[in-house]
Coordinates of N, CA and C in Angstrom, one line a residue:
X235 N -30.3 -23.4 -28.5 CA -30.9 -24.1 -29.7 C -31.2 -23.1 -30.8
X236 N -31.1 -23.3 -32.2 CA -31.3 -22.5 -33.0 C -32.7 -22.3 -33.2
X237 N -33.5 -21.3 -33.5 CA -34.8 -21.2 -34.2 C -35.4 -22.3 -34.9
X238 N -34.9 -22.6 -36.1 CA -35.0 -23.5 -36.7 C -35.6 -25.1 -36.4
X239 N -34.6 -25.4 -35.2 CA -35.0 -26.4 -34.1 C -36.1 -26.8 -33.4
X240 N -36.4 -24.8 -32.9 CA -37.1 -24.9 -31.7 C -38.9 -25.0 -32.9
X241 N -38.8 -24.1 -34.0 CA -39.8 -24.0 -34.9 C -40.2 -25.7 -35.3
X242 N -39.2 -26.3 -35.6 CA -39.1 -27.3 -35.8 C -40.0 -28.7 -34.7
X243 N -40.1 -28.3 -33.2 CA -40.4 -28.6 -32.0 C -41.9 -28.2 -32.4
X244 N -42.1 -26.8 -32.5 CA -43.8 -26.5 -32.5 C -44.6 -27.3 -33.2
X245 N -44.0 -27.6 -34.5 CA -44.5 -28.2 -36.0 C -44.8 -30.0 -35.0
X246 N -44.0 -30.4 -34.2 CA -44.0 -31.5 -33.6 C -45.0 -31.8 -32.4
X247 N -45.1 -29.8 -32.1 CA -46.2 -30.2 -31.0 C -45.4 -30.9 -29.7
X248 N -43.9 -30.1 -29.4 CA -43.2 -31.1 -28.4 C -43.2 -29.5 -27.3
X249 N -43.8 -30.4 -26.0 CA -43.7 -28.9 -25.3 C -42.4 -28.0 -24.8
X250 N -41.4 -29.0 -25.6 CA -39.8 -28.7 -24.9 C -40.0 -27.2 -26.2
X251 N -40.7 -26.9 -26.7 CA -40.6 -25.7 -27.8 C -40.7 -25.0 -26.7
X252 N -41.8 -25.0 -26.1 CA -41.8 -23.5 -25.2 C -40.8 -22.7 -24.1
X253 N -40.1 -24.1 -23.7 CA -38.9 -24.4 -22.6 C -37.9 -23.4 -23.4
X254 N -38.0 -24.0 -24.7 CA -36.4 -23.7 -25.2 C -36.7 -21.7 -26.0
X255 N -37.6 -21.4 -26.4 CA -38.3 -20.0 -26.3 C -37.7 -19.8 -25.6
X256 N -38.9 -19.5 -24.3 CA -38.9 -19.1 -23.3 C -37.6 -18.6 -22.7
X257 N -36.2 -19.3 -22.8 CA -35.3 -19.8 -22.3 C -34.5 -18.6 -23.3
X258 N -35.0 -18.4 -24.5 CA -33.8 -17.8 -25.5 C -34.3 -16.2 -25.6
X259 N -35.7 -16.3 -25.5 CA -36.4 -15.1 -25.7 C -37.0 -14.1 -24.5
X260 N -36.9 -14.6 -23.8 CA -38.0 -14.4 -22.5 C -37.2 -13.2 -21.5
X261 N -35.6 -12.7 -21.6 CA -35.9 -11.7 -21.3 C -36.1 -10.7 -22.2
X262 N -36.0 -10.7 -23.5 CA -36.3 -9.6 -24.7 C -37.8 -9.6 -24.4
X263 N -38.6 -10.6 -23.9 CA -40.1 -10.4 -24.3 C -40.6 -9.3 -23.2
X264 N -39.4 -9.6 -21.8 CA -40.1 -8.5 -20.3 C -39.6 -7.5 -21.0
X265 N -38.2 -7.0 -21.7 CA -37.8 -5.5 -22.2 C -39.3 -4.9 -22.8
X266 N -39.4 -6.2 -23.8 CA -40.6 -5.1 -24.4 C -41.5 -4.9 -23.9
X267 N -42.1 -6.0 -22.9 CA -43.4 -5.2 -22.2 C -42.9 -4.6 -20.8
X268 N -41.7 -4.5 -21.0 CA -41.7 -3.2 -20.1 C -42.0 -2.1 -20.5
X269 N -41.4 -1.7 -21.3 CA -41.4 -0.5 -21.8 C -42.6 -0.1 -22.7
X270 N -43.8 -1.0 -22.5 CA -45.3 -0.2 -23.1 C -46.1 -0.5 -20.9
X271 N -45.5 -1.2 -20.4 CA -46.6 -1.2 -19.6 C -45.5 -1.3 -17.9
X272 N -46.2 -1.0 -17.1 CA -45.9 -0.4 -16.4 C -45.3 -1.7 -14.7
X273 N -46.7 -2.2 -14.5 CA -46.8 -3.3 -13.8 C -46.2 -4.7 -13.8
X274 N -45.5 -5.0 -13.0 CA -44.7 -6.3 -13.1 C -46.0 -7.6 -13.3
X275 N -47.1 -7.5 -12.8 CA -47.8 -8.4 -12.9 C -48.3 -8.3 -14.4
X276 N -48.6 -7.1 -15.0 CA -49.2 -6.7 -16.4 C -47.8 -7.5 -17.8
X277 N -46.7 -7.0 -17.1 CA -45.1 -7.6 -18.1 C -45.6 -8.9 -17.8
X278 N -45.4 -10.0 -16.8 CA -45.7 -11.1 -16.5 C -46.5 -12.0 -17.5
X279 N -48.2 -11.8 -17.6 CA -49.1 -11.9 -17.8 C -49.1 -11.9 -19.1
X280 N -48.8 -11.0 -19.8 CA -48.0 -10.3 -21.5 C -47.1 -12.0 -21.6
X281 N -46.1 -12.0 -21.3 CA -45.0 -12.9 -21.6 C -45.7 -14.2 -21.8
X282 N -46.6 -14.4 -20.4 CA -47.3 -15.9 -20.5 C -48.5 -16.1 -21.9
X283 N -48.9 -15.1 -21.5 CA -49.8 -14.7 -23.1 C -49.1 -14.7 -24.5
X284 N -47.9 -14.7 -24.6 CA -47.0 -14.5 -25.8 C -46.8 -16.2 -26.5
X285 N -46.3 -16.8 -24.9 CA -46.1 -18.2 -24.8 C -46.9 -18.9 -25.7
X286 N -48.6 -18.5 -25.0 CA -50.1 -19.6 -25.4 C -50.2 -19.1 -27.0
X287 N -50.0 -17.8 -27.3 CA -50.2 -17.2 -28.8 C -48.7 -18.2 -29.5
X288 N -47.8 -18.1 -29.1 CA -46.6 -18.8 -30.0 C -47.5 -20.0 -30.2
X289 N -47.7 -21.0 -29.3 CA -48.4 -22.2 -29.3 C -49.3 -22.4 -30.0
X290 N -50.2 -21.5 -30.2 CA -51.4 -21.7 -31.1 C -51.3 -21.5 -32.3
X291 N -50.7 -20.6 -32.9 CA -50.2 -19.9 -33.7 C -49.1 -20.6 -34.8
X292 N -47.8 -21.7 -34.3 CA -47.3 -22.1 -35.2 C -47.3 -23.7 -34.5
X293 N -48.0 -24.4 -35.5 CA -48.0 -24.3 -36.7 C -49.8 -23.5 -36.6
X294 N -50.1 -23.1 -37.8 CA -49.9 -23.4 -39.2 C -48.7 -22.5 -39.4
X295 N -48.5 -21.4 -39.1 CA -47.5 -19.9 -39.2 C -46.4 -21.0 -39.2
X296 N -45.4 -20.7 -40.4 CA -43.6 -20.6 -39.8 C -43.1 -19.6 -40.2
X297 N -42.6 -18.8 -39.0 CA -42.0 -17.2 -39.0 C -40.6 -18.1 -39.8
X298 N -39.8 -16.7 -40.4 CA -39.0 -16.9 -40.8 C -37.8 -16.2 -39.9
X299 N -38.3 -15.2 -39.3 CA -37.4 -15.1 -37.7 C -38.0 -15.3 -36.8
X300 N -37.7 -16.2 -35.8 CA -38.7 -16.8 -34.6 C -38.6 -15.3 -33.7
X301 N -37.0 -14.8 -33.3 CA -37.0 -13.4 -32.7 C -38.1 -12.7 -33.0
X302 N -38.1 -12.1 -34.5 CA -39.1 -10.8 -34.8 C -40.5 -11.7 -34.4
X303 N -41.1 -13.0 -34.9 CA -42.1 -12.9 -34.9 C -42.4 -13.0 -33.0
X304 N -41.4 -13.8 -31.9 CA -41.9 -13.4 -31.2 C -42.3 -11.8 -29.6
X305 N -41.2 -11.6 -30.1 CA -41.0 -9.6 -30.4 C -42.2 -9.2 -31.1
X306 N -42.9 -9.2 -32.1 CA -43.9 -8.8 -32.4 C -45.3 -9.3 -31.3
X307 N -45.0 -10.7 -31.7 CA -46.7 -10.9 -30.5 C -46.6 -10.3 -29.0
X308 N -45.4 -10.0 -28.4 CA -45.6 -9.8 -27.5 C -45.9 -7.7 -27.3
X309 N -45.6 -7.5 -28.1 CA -45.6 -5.9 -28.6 C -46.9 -5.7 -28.2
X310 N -47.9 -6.2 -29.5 CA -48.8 -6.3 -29.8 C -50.1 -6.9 -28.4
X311 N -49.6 -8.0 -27.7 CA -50.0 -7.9 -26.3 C -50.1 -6.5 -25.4
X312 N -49.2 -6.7 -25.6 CA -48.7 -5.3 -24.3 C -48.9 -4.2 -24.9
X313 N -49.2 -3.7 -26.4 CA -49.9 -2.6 -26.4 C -51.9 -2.9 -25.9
X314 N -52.2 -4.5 -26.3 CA -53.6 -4.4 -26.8 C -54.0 -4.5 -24.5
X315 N -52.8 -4.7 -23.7 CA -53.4 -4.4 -22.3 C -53.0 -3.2 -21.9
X316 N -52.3 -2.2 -22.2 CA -52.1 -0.6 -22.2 C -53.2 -0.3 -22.5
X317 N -53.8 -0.7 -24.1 CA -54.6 -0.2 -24.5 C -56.0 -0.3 -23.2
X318 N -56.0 -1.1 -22.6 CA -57.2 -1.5 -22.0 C -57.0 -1.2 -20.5
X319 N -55.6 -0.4 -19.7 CA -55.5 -0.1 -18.4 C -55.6 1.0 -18.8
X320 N -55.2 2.0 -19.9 CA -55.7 3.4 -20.0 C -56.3 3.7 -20.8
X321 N -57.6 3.0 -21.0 CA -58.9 3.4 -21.9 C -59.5 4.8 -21.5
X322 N -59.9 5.4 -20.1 CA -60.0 6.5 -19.4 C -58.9 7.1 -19.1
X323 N -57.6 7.0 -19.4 CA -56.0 8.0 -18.9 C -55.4 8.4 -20.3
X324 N -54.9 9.5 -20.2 CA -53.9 9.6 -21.4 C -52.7 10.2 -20.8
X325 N -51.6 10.4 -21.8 CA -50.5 11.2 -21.6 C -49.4 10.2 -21.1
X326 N -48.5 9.4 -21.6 CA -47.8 9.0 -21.2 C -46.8 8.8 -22.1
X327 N -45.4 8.0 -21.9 CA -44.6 8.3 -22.9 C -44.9 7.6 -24.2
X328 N -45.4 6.6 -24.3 CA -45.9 5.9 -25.5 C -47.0 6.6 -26.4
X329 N -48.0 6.9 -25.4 CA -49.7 7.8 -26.0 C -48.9 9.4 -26.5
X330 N -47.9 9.8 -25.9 CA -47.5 10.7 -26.6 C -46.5 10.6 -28.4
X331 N -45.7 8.9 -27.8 CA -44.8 8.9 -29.1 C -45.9 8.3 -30.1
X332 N -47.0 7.9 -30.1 CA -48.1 7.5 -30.9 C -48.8 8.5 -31.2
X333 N -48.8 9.3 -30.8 CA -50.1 10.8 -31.0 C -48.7 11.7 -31.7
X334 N -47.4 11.9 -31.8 CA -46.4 12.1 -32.6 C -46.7 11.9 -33.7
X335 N -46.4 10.5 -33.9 CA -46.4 10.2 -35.0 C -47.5 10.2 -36.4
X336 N -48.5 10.1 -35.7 CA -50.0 10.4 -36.0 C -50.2 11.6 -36.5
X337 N -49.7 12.8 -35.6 CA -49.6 14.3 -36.0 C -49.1 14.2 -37.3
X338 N -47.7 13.8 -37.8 CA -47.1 14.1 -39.1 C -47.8 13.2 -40.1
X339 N -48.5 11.9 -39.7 CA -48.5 10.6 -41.0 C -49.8 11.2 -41.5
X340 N -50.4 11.5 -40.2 CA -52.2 11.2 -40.6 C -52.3 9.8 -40.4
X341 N -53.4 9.3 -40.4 CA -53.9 8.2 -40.6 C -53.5 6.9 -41.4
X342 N -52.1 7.3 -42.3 CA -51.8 6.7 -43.3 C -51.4 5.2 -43.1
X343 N -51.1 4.9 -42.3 CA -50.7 3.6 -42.0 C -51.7 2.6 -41.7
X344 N -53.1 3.5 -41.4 CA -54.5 2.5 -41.4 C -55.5 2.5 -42.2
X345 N -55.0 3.4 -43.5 CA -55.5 3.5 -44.4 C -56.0 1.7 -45.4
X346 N -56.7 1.5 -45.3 CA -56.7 0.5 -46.0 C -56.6 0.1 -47.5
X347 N -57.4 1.5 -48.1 CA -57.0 1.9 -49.4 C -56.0 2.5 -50.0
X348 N -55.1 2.7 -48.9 CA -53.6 3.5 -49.5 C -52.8 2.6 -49.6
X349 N -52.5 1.6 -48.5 CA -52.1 0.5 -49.3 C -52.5 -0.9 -48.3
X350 N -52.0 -2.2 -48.7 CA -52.3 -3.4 -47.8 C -51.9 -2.9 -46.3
X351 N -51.3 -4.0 -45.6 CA -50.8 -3.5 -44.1 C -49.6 -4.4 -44.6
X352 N -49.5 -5.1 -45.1 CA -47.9 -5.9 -46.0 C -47.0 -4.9 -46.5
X353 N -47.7 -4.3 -47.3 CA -47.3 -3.0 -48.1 C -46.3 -2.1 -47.3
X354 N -47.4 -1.4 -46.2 CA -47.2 -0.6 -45.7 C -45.6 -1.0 -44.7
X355 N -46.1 -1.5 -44.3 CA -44.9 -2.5 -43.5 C -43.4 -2.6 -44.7
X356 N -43.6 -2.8 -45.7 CA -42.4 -2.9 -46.8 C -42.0 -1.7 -46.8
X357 N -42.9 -0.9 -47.2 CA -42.3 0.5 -47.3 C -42.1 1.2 -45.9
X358 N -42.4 1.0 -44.6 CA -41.5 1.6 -43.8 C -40.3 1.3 -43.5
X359 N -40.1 -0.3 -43.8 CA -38.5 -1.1 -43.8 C -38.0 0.0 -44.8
X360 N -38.3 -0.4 -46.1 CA -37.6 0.2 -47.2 C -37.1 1.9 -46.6
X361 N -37.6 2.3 -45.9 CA -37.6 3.7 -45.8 C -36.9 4.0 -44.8
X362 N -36.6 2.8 -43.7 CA -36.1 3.3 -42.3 C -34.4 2.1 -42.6
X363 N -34.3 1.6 -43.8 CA -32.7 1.1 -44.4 C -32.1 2.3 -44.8
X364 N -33.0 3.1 -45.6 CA -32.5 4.6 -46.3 C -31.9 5.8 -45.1
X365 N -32.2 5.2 -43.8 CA -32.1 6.5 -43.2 C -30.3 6.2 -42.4
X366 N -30.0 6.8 -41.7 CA -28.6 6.9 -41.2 C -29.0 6.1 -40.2
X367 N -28.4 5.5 -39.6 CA -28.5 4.7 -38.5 C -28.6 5.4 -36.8
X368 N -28.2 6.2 -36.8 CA -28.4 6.9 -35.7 C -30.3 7.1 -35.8
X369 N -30.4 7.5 -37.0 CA -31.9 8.2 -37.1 C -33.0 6.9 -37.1
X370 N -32.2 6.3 -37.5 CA -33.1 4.9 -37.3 C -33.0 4.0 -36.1
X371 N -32.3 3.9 -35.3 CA -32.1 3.8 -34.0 C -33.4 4.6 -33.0
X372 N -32.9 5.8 -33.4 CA -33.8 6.7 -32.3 C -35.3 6.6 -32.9
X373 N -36.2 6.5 -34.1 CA -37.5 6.3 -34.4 C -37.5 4.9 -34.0
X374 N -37.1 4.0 -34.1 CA -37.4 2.4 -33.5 C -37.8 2.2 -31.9
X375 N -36.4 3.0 -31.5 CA -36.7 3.0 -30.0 C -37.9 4.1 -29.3
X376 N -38.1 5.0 -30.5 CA -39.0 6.1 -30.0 C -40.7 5.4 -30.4
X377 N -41.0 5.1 -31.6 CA -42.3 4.2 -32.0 C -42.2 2.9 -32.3
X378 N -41.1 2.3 -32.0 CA -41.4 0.7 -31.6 C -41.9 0.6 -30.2
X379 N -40.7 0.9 -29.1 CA -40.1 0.7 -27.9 C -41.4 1.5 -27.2
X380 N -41.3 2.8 -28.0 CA -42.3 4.1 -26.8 C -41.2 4.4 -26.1
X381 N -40.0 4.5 -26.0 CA -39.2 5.3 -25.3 C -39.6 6.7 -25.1
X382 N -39.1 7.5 -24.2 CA -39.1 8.5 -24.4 C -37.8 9.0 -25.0
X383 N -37.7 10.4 -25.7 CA -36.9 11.0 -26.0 C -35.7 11.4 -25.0
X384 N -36.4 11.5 -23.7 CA -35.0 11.6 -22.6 C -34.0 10.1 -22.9
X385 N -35.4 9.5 -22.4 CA -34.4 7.9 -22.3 C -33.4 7.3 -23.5
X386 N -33.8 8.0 -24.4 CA -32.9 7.5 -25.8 C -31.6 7.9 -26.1
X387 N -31.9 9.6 -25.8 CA -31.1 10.8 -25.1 C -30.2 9.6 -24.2
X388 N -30.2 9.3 -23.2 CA -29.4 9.8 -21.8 C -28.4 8.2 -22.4
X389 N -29.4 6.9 -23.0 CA -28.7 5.6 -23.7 C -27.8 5.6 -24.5
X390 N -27.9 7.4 -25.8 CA -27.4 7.1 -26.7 C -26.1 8.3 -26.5
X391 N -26.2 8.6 -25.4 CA -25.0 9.6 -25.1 C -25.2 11.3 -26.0
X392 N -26.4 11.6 -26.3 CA -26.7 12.7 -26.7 C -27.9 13.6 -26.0
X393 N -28.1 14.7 -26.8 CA -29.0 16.0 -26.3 C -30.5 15.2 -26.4
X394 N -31.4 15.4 -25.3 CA -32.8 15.6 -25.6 C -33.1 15.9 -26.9
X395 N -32.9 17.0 -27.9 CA -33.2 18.1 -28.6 C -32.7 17.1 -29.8
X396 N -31.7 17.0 -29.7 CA -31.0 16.2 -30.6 C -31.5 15.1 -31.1
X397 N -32.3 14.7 -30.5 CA -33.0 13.4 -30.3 C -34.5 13.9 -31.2
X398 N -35.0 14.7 -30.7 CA -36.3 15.4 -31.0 C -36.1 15.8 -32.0
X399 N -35.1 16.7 -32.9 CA -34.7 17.4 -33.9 C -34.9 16.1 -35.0
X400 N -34.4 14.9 -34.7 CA -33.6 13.8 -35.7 C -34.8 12.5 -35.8
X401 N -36.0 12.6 -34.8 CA -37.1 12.1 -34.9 C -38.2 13.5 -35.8
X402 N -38.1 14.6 -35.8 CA -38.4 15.4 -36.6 C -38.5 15.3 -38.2
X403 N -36.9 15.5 -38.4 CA -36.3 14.9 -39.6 C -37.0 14.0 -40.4
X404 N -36.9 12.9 -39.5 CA -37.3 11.4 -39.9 C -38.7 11.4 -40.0
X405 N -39.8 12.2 -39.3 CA -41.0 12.0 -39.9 C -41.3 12.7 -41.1
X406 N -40.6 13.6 -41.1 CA -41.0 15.2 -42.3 C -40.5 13.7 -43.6
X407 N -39.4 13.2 -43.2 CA -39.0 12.4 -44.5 C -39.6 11.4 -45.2
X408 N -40.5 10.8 -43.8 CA -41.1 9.3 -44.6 C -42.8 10.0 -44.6
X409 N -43.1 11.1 -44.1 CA -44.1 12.1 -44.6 C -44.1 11.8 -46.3
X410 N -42.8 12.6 -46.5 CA -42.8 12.9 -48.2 C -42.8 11.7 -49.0
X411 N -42.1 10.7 -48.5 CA -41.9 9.5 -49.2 C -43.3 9.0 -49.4
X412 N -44.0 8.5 -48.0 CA -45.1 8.4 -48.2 C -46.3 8.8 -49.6
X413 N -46.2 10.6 -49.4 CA -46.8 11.5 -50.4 C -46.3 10.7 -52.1
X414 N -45.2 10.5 -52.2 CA -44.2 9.9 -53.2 C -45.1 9.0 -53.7
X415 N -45.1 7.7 -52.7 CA -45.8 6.5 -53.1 C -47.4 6.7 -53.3
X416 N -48.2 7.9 -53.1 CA -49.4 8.3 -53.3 C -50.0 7.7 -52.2
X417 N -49.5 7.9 -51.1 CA -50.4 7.8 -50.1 C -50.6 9.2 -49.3
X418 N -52.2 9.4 -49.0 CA -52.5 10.6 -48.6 C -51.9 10.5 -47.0
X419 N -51.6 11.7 -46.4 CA -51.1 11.7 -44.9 C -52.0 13.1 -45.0

């Protein structure tokens, strides 16, 4: 069923919306909370949580990609129960590709006075179209996903190094761009 349909179902309040989700998106939603969390029962719980947040959520909301928006809530899940199984743990592949990126930005992305969070959001799209596609591949999968650099490595048929060099690159760049647009990093 197309998006459109299924969005179309929520606005109606028909529970065949969640069926037909569920049904289109549901294994993209375990990828993603795989890959921030660890536990099959923690992925699980995330996905059913994704479900009740779609449901609440639209209407009033109509995403204009039902994918991204529901890819997003479930992200945003499964970082905010990471966040809360390793409130006392650190060091893992995610707490490292976040404490990464942190190192080069600064704070800039939660700056509230540097720009909105709309904003900021526009200009990392704007900035991650500009880049080669390989380089933008590997930062998505690296600070979307939390991959590690092996794992992107070993998927994308290249060097560790290669990987780390070209996530390098890419922060020193949207560093400057950032600087560009007058936001302090």
């Amino acid at each position: 069923m197309e998006d459109e349909k299924i969005i179309t179902l929520f606005f109606q309040r028909e529970e065949s919306a969640l069926e037909q989700v569920r049904e289109k998106y549901g294994g993209l939603c375990r990828t993603i909370a795989g890959k921030i969390l660890n536990d099959g029962r923690d992925i699980e719980e995330c996905v059913v949580d994704t479900w009740l947040r779609l449901w609440r959520s639209i209407p009033p909301q109509k995403p204009d990609s039902l994918k991204a928006y529901t890819a997003r809530i479930t992200r945003n899940l499964a970082l905010d129960r990471y966040a809360y199984n390793t409130a006392a743990q650190r060091s893992t592949a995610l707490t490292e590709a976040f404490e990464e990126l942190e190192q080069d930005l600064g704070a800039a992305a939660d700056r509230a006075d540097a720009l909105r969070e709309k904003e900021f959001h526009d200009l990392l799209n704007r900035f991650l179209k500009q880049q080669k596609q390989k380089a933008r591949i590997f930062f998505v999968r690296r600070y979307w996903y939390g991959e590690s650099a092996g794992e992107i490595a070993r998927d994308c048929g290249c060097s560790e190094e290669a990987v780390k060099s070209s996530l390098f690159r890419t922060r020193t760049k949207l560093r400057k761009m950032l600087e560009e647009e007058g936001v302090k990093v």
